[in-house]
CSV table of C-alpha atoms and ligand atoms in Angstrom, one decimal:
chain,number,residue,atom,x,y,z
N,1,UNK,CA,-27.2,-6.1,-12.4
N,2,UNK,CA,-26.8,-2.4,-13.0
N,3,UNK,CA,-23.1,-1.6,-13.0
N,4,UNK,CA,-21.8,1.3,-11.2
N,5,UNK,CA,-18.8,3.1,-12.4
N,6,UNK,CA,-16.0,4.7,-10.2
N,7,UNK,CA,-17.5,8.2,-11.2
N,8,UNK,CA,-21.0,7.4,-10.1
N,9,UNK,CA,-19.5,5.7,-6.9
N,10,UNK,CA,-17.7,9.0,-6.0
N,11,UNK,CA,-20.8,11.1,-6.7
N,12,UNK,CA,-22.7,8.9,-4.1
N,13,UNK,CA,-19.7,9.2,-1.6
N,14,UNK,CA,-20.0,12.9,-2.1
N,15,UNK,CA,-23.7,12.9,-1.4
N,16,UNK,CA,-23.0,10.7,1.7
N,17,UNK,CA,-20.8,13.3,2.9
N,18,UNK,CA,-17.8,11.1,2.9
N,19,UNK,CA,-15.5,13.1,0.6
N,20,UNK,CA,-15.6,16.7,-1.0
N,21,UNK,CA,-15.3,17.5,-4.6
N,22,UNK,CA,-11.6,18.1,-4.4
N,23,UNK,CA,-11.0,14.8,-3.1
N,24,UNK,CA,-13.4,13.1,-5.7
N,25,UNK,CA,-11.5,15.0,-8.4
N,26,UNK,CA,-8.1,13.8,-7.0
N,27,UNK,CA,-9.2,10.0,-7.2
N,28,UNK,CA,-10.6,10.4,-10.6
N,29,UNK,CA,-7.1,11.8,-11.6
N,30,UNK,CA,-5.1,9.2,-9.9
N,31,UNK,CA,-7.5,6.3,-11.3
N,32,UNK,CA,-6.9,7.9,-15.0
N,33,UNK,CA,-3.2,7.7,-14.4
N,34,UNK,CA,-3.3,4.1,-13.5
N,35,UNK,CA,-5.2,3.3,-16.5
N,36,UNK,CA,-2.3,4.7,-18.3
N,37,UNK,CA,0.1,2.7,-16.2
N,38,UNK,CA,-2.1,-0.4,-16.8
N,39,UNK,CA,-1.8,0.1,-20.6
N,40,UNK,CA,2.2,0.4,-20.3
N,41,UNK,CA,2.5,-2.4,-18.1
N,42,UNK,CA,0.2,-4.6,-20.4
N,43,UNK,CA,2.3,-3.9,-23.4
N,44,UNK,CA,5.6,-5.5,-22.0
N,45,UNK,CA,8.3,-6.2,-24.3
N,46,UNK,CA,6.3,-4.7,-27.2
N,47,UNK,CA,6.2,-1.4,-25.6
N,48,UNK,CA,10.0,-1.3,-24.9
N,49,UNK,CA,9.2,-0.7,-21.1
N,50,UNK,CA,10.8,-3.8,-19.6
N,51,UNK,CA,14.3,-3.8,-17.9
N,52,UNK,CA,16.3,-1.1,-15.9
N,53,UNK,CA,16.3,2.4,-16.2
N,54,UNK,CA,20.0,2.6,-15.4
N,55,UNK,CA,19.4,4.9,-12.4
N,56,UNK,CA,18.8,4.5,-8.6
N,57,UNK,CA,16.1,5.8,-6.4
N,58,UNK,CA,16.4,7.6,-3.0
N,59,UNK,CA,16.6,4.1,-1.5
N,60,UNK,CA,19.7,3.2,-3.6
N,61,UNK,CA,17.5,0.6,-5.5
N,62,UNK,CA,17.9,0.1,-9.2
N,63,UNK,CA,14.9,1.7,-10.9
N,64,UNK,CA,13.1,-0.2,-13.6
N,65,UNK,CA,11.9,1.7,-16.9
N,66,UNK,CA,8.5,1.1,-15.7
N,67,UNK,CA,9.2,2.7,-12.2
N,68,UNK,CA,10.1,5.9,-13.9
N,69,UNK,CA,7.4,5.8,-16.3
N,70,UNK,CA,4.7,5.2,-13.9
N,71,UNK,CA,6.1,7.9,-11.6
N,72,UNK,CA,6.2,10.5,-14.4
N,73,UNK,CA,2.4,9.5,-15.4
N,74,UNK,CA,1.2,10.0,-11.7
N,75,UNK,CA,3.1,13.4,-11.5
N,76,UNK,CA,2.1,14.7,-14.8
N,77,UNK,CA,-1.6,13.8,-14.3
N,78,UNK,CA,-1.8,15.2,-10.8
N,79,UNK,CA,0.3,18.7,-11.4
N,80,UNK,CA,-2.4,20.5,-13.2
N,81,UNK,CA,-5.6,19.3,-11.8
N,82,UNK,CA,-5.8,22.0,-8.9
N,83,UNK,CA,-6.5,19.4,-6.1
N,84,UNK,CA,-3.1,18.9,-4.7
N,85,UNK,CA,-0.9,21.1,-2.6
N,86,UNK,CA,2.2,18.5,-3.3
N,87,UNK,CA,3.0,15.0,-4.1
N,88,UNK,CA,5.8,12.8,-2.9
N,89,UNK,CA,6.8,9.3,-4.3
N,90,UNK,CA,9.1,6.4,-3.6
N,91,UNK,CA,11.0,7.5,-6.7
N,92,UNK,CA,11.9,11.0,-5.5
N,93,UNK,CA,14.1,12.2,-2.6
N,94,UNK,CA,11.8,15.3,-1.9
N,95,UNK,CA,8.2,16.2,-2.2
N,96,UNK,CA,7.3,17.5,-5.8
N,97,UNK,CA,5.5,21.0,-5.4
N,98,UNK,CA,2.7,21.9,-7.8
N,99,UNK,CA,4.2,24.2,-10.4
N,100,UNK,CA,3.0,28.0,-10.2
N,101,UNK,CA,1.3,28.0,-13.4
N,102,UNK,CA,-1.4,25.6,-11.8
N,103,UNK,CA,-3.9,26.2,-9.1
N,104,UNK,CA,-3.2,24.5,-5.9
N,105,UNK,CA,-5.4,22.3,-3.7
N,106,UNK,CA,-5.7,21.3,-0.2
N,107,UNK,CA,-4.5,17.6,-0.4
N,108,UNK,CA,-1.2,15.7,-0.2
N,109,UNK,CA,-0.6,12.7,-2.4
N,110,UNK,CA,2.0,10.0,-1.5
N,111,UNK,CA,2.5,7.1,-3.6
N,112,UNK,CA,4.7,4.2,-4.6
N,113,UNK,CA,4.2,4.2,-8.5
N,114,UNK,CA,5.0,0.7,-9.2
N,115,UNK,CA,5.4,-1.7,-6.3
N,116,UNK,CA,6.7,-5.2,-6.7
N,117,UNK,CA,9.0,-4.1,-9.7
N,118,UNK,CA,11.2,-7.0,-9.5
N,119,UNK,CA,8.1,-8.9,-10.9
N,120,UNK,CA,7.7,-6.6,-14.0
N,121,UNK,CA,10.2,-8.6,-16.3
N,122,UNK,CA,8.8,-12.0,-15.4
N,123,UNK,CA,5.2,-10.9,-16.3
N,124,UNK,CA,4.0,-11.2,-12.5
N,125,UNK,CA,1.4,-8.9,-10.9
N,126,UNK,CA,2.6,-5.4,-9.9
N,127,UNK,CA,0.8,-2.5,-8.4
N,128,UNK,CA,0.4,1.3,-7.5
N,129,UNK,CA,-0.2,2.3,-3.9
N,130,UNK,CA,-1.4,5.7,-2.6
N,131,UNK,CA,-2.1,7.8,0.4
N,132,UNK,CA,-3.9,10.9,0.8
N,133,UNK,CA,-3.5,13.4,3.6
N,134,UNK,CA,-4.8,17.1,4.0
N,135,UNK,CA,-2.0,19.8,3.7
N,136,UNK,CA,-1.9,21.8,7.0
N,137,UNK,CA,-3.6,25.2,6.4
N,138,UNK,CA,-1.6,28.5,5.8
N,139,UNK,CA,1.5,26.8,4.2
N,140,UNK,CA,3.5,28.8,1.7
N,141,UNK,CA,6.0,26.1,0.5
N,142,UNK,CA,5.0,22.5,1.3
N,143,UNK,CA,8.0,20.6,2.6
N,144,UNK,CA,8.6,16.7,3.6
N,145,UNK,CA,7.7,17.7,7.2
N,146,UNK,CA,4.2,18.7,6.2
N,147,UNK,CA,3.6,15.0,5.0
N,148,UNK,CA,4.9,13.5,8.3
N,149,UNK,CA,1.3,12.8,9.7
N,150,UNK,CA,0.1,9.7,11.4
N,151,UNK,CA,-1.7,7.0,9.3
N,152,UNK,CA,-4.8,7.8,11.2
N,153,UNK,CA,-5.0,11.1,9.4
N,154,UNK,CA,-5.3,9.7,5.9
N,155,UNK,CA,-8.5,10.7,4.3
N,156,UNK,CA,-8.3,8.3,1.4
N,157,UNK,CA,-6.0,5.3,0.6
N,158,UNK,CA,-5.8,2.9,-2.4
N,159,UNK,CA,-3.9,0.4,-4.7
N,160,UNK,CA,-4.1,-0.6,-8.0
N,161,UNK,CA,-3.1,-4.3,-9.1
N,162,UNK,CA,-2.1,-4.8,-12.6
N,163,UNK,CA,-2.8,-8.4,-12.9
N,164,UNK,CA,-5.0,-10.7,-15.1
N,165,UNK,CA,-7.4,-7.9,-14.5
N,166,UNK,CA,-6.5,-4.2,-13.4
N,167,UNK,CA,-8.5,-3.6,-10.1
N,168,UNK,CA,-8.5,-0.6,-7.8
N,169,UNK,CA,-9.2,-0.9,-4.1
N,170,UNK,CA,-10.2,2.2,-2.3
N,171,UNK,CA,-11.2,3.5,1.2
N,172,UNK,CA,-12.3,6.8,2.4
N,173,UNK,CA,-12.7,5.5,5.9
N,174,UNK,CA,-16.3,4.1,5.2
N,175,UNK,CA,-15.3,0.4,3.9
N,176,UNK,CA,-13.2,-0.9,1.4
N,177,UNK,CA,-14.5,-1.1,-2.3
N,178,UNK,CA,-13.0,-2.8,-5.4
N,179,UNK,CA,-13.3,-1.5,-8.8
N,180,UNK,CA,-12.4,-3.6,-12.0
N,181,UNK,CA,-11.1,-2.0,-15.2
N,182,UNK,CA,-13.4,-2.4,-18.1
N,183,UNK,CA,-10.7,-2.2,-20.9
N,184,UNK,CA,-13.3,-2.1,-23.7
N,185,UNK,CA,-14.9,1.0,-22.1
N,186,UNK,CA,-12.1,2.3,-20.4
N,187,UNK,CA,-13.6,2.7,-17.0
N,188,UNK,CA,-13.6,1.4,-13.5
N,189,UNK,CA,-16.7,-0.4,-12.6
N,190,UNK,CA,-17.6,-1.2,-8.8
N,191,UNK,CA,-17.1,-4.9,-8.5
N,192,UNK,CA,-17.1,-5.6,-4.8
N,193,UNK,CA,-18.6,-3.1,-2.1
N,194,UNK,CA,-17.7,-3.3,1.5
N,195,UNK,CA,-14.9,-6.0,1.4
N,196,UNK,CA,-14.2,-7.8,4.8
N,197,UNK,CA,-11.3,-9.9,5.7
N,198,UNK,CA,-12.1,-12.9,7.9
N,199,UNK,CA,-10.8,-12.7,11.5
N,200,UNK,CA,-9.2,-16.2,11.3
N,201,UNK,CA,-7.1,-17.7,8.4
N,202,UNK,CA,-5.0,-20.6,7.6
N,203,UNK,CA,-2.6,-18.7,5.2
N,204,UNK,CA,0.4,-16.7,5.7
N,205,UNK,CA,2.7,-14.6,3.4
N,206,UNK,CA,6.4,-14.0,4.3
N,207,UNK,CA,9.8,-14.3,2.6
N,208,UNK,CA,10.8,-17.5,4.2
N,209,UNK,CA,14.4,-17.0,2.8
N,210,UNK,CA,15.0,-14.4,5.6
N,211,UNK,CA,14.1,-16.9,8.4
N,212,UNK,CA,17.5,-17.1,10.0
N,213,UNK,CA,17.7,-13.3,10.4
N,214,UNK,CA,14.2,-12.9,12.2
N,215,UNK,CA,13.7,-11.9,15.9
N,216,UNK,CA,12.9,-14.8,18.4
N,217,UNK,CA,9.0,-14.1,18.5
N,218,UNK,CA,8.7,-14.1,14.8
N,219,UNK,CA,10.8,-17.5,14.7
N,220,UNK,CA,8.2,-18.8,17.2
N,221,UNK,CA,5.1,-17.7,15.5
N,222,UNK,CA,6.2,-19.1,12.0
N,223,UNK,CA,7.8,-22.1,13.6
N,224,UNK,CA,4.1,-22.9,15.2
N,225,UNK,CA,2.3,-22.3,11.7
N,226,UNK,CA,4.8,-24.7,10.0
N,227,UNK,CA,4.3,-27.3,12.7
N,228,UNK,CA,0.6,-27.2,11.6
N,229,UNK,CA,-1.5,-30.0,13.0
N,230,UNK,CA,1.3,-31.5,14.8
N,231,UNK,CA,2.3,-28.4,16.9
N,232,UNK,CA,0.6,-25.9,19.4
N,233,UNK,CA,-1.8,-24.5,16.6
N,234,UNK,CA,-3.4,-27.8,16.0
N,235,UNK,CA,-4.2,-27.2,12.3
N,236,UNK,CA,-2.3,-26.9,9.2
N,237,UNK,CA,-1.4,-23.4,7.4
N,238,UNK,CA,-0.4,-22.7,3.8
N,239,UNK,CA,2.0,-20.2,2.5
N,240,UNK,CA,1.9,-17.8,-0.3
N,241,UNK,CA,4.5,-15.1,-1.5
N,242,UNK,CA,4.2,-13.1,-4.6
N,243,UNK,CA,6.8,-10.5,-3.8
N,244,UNK,CA,4.5,-7.9,-4.8
N,245,UNK,CA,2.8,-6.3,-1.6
N,246,UNK,CA,-0.2,-5.3,-3.6
N,247,UNK,CA,-0.9,-8.8,-4.9
N,248,UNK,CA,-0.2,-10.3,-1.5
N,249,UNK,CA,-2.4,-7.8,0.2
N,250,UNK,CA,-5.1,-8.0,-2.4
N,251,UNK,CA,-5.4,-11.8,-1.8
N,252,UNK,CA,-5.7,-11.0,1.9
N,253,UNK,CA,-8.2,-8.5,1.4
N,254,UNK,CA,-10.2,-11.0,-0.8
N,255,UNK,CA,-10.1,-14.2,1.1
N,256,UNK,CA,-8.1,-13.5,4.4
N,257,UNK,CA,-4.7,-14.3,5.5
N,258,UNK,CA,-1.5,-12.5,7.0
N,259,UNK,CA,1.2,-10.6,5.4
N,260,UNK,CA,4.5,-10.0,7.2
N,261,UNK,CA,7.6,-8.2,6.5
N,262,UNK,CA,9.4,-8.3,9.9
N,263,UNK,CA,12.5,-6.8,11.4
N,264,UNK,CA,15.6,-8.9,10.5
N,265,UNK,CA,19.1,-8.5,11.7
N,266,UNK,CA,20.2,-7.0,8.4
N,267,UNK,CA,17.6,-4.4,8.1
N,268,UNK,CA,17.2,-3.6,12.0
N,269,UNK,CA,19.1,-0.4,11.7
N,270,UNK,CA,17.1,1.0,8.7
N,271,UNK,CA,13.9,0.0,10.7
N,272,UNK,CA,12.6,-2.6,8.2
N,273,UNK,CA,12.0,-3.0,4.7
N,274,UNK,CA,8.7,-1.4,3.6
N,275,UNK,CA,8.0,2.4,3.7
N,276,UNK,CA,5.6,3.7,6.2
N,277,UNK,CA,4.3,6.8,4.3
N,278,UNK,CA,3.2,5.1,0.9
N,279,UNK,CA,3.2,1.4,1.6
N,280,UNK,CA,2.5,0.4,5.3
N,281,UNK,CA,0.0,3.4,6.1
N,282,UNK,CA,-2.2,3.0,3.0
N,283,UNK,CA,-2.2,-0.7,3.3
N,284,UNK,CA,-2.9,-0.5,7.0
N,285,UNK,CA,-5.9,1.9,6.5
N,286,UNK,CA,-7.4,-0.5,4.0
N,287,UNK,CA,-6.9,-3.7,5.9
N,288,UNK,CA,-8.3,-2.1,9.1
N,289,UNK,CA,-11.3,-0.6,7.1
N,290,UNK,CA,-11.9,-4.2,5.9
N,291,UNK,CA,-12.0,-5.5,9.5
N,292,UNK,CA,-8.3,-6.7,9.7
N,293,UNK,CA,-5.4,-5.4,11.8
N,294,UNK,CA,-2.1,-4.0,11.1
N,295,UNK,CA,1.0,-3.7,13.2
N,296,UNK,CA,4.6,-3.3,13.5
N,297,UNK,CA,4.7,-6.5,15.5
N,298,UNK,CA,4.6,-4.3,18.6
N,299,UNK,CA,2.3,-1.3,17.8
N,300,UNK,CA,-0.6,-0.1,15.5
N,301,UNK,CA,1.0,1.1,12.2
N,302,UNK,CA,-1.4,4.0,11.8
N,303,UNK,CA,-0.4,5.4,15.3
N,304,UNK,CA,3.1,5.7,14.6
N,305,UNK,CA,4.3,9.5,14.3
N,306,UNK,CA,6.3,9.2,11.1
N,307,UNK,CA,10.0,10.8,11.2
N,308,UNK,CA,10.9,10.7,7.5
N,309,UNK,CA,9.2,10.7,4.2
N,310,UNK,CA,11.1,7.4,3.3
N,311,UNK,CA,10.9,5.8,6.7
N,312,UNK,CA,10.9,1.9,6.7
N,313,UNK,CA,8.8,-0.2,9.3
N,314,UNK,CA,8.1,-3.8,9.9
N,315,UNK,CA,4.7,-4.8,8.7
N,316,UNK,CA,2.3,-7.4,10.0
N,317,UNK,CA,-1.2,-7.1,8.6
N,318,UNK,CA,-4.2,-9.0,7.8
N,319,UNK,CA,-6.7,-11.3,9.6
N,320,UNK,CA,-7.3,-9.9,13.2
N,321,UNK,CA,-6.8,-13.0,15.2
N,322,UNK,CA,-3.5,-14.0,13.6
N,323,UNK,CA,-2.1,-10.5,13.9
N,324,UNK,CA,-3.2,-10.3,17.5
N,325,UNK,CA,-1.2,-13.6,18.2
N,326,UNK,CA,2.1,-12.4,16.4
N,327,UNK,CA,1.9,-9.1,18.0
N,328,UNK,CA,1.3,-10.8,21.6
N,329,UNK,CA,4.4,-13.0,21.0
N,330,UNK,CA,6.6,-9.8,20.3
N,331,UNK,CA,5.2,-7.9,23.3
N,332,UNK,CA,5.6,-10.9,25.5
N,333,UNK,CA,9.2,-11.4,24.3
N,334,UNK,CA,10.0,-7.8,25.0
N,335,UNK,CA,8.6,-8.0,28.4
N,336,UNK,CA,10.5,-11.0,29.3
N,337,UNK,CA,13.9,-9.3,28.5
N,338,UNK,CA,13.0,-6.2,30.6
F,401,AFP,P1,10.3,-4.0,-5.4
F,401,AFP,O1,9.4,-3.0,-5.7
F,401,AFP,O2,11.6,-3.6,-5.2
F,401,AFP,O3,10.3,-5.3,-6.2
F,401,AFP,O4,10.0,-4.6,-3.9
F,401,AFP,C1,8.5,-5.0,-3.5
F,401,AFP,C2,8.4,-4.9,-2.0
F,401,AFP,O5,8.7,-3.8,-1.4
F,401,AFP,C3,7.1,-5.4,-1.8
F,401,AFP,O6,6.0,-5.2,-2.8
F,401,AFP,C4,7.2,-7.0,-1.5
F,401,AFP,O7,6.2,-7.6,-0.7
F,401,AFP,C5,8.6,-7.1,-1.1
F,401,AFP,O8,9.3,-5.9,-1.4
F,401,AFP,C6,9.4,-8.2,-1.6
F,401,AFP,O9,10.5,-8.5,-0.8
F,401,AFP,P2,11.4,-9.7,-1.0
F,401,AFP,O10,12.4,-9.3,-2.3
F,401,AFP,O11,12.2,-10.1,0.2
F,401,AFP,O12,10.7,-10.8,-1.5
């Protein structure tokens, strides 16, 4: 079978009218940066990249050396390309403008440079997540508020998994496609076109250690899954939890399942654990494009009007039928309390 490189695929997408030249260039640059991150991740202890950087990010979380390195790689790669108006990252309080020395483009890039970083030191898959928006016209200086667009406004989203293989999964709103990094040739090659998530599943991903802090509808839903064939669902379910959202979502995009990071009593005030702009929205876009669903347990993630660059939300995504059940449980519970 003739292999199709990412570059060829992007040309096809341009010809199909799905993307313009600037967006194509932006994706090429992001993919090139992720190849460099992949090399750094793979070096592990030999590259001197493991362990803490000794700093905290905006969320007050300790940064790993690879968090900082990955952030710098993505910033540096994107600064001079001429396709961005600004970018924003999990690792930076405020958006990063494009330096005056470089031409500016019309896109905004948001990213989590290295998601699942607690897994770095134990050699488990980590990833990069990114979301692309259009910059509003006639903006002299891009500020955080210009990024606060609904997930439905995304023009592209993707993630890269640094696992046994390095994979790029991408959507422009016309299906979800997977590219595998050919390490010998240094190029991403199309490995799956039009990925789809089955509507039904018997697999769920959630951090069960937090169970006692969950809301009642979440207790009900997972309790029923755990009861398996002896409970109301009448069949057994299996559980998987990598603690790298990218790896868990990739399993779901590949073979179905649900991924849940719900509200719990300890994180209620901050709105959830995962970040809307560079985790939940891009993953929701990919999952919906693959035929799945993504909600906060109550409403569609991509319909939320963002209020902050680093805003957190509860996340329920994956196989459509299961997301409908757990979302219905939350809405029924809310109704019964009013
Ligand atoms: P880190 O990047 O701090 O490791 O967080 C990863 C993450 O945001 C997401 O990728 C995981 O699904 C989730 O947090 C893991 O959460 P738990 O620590 O509760 O397992």
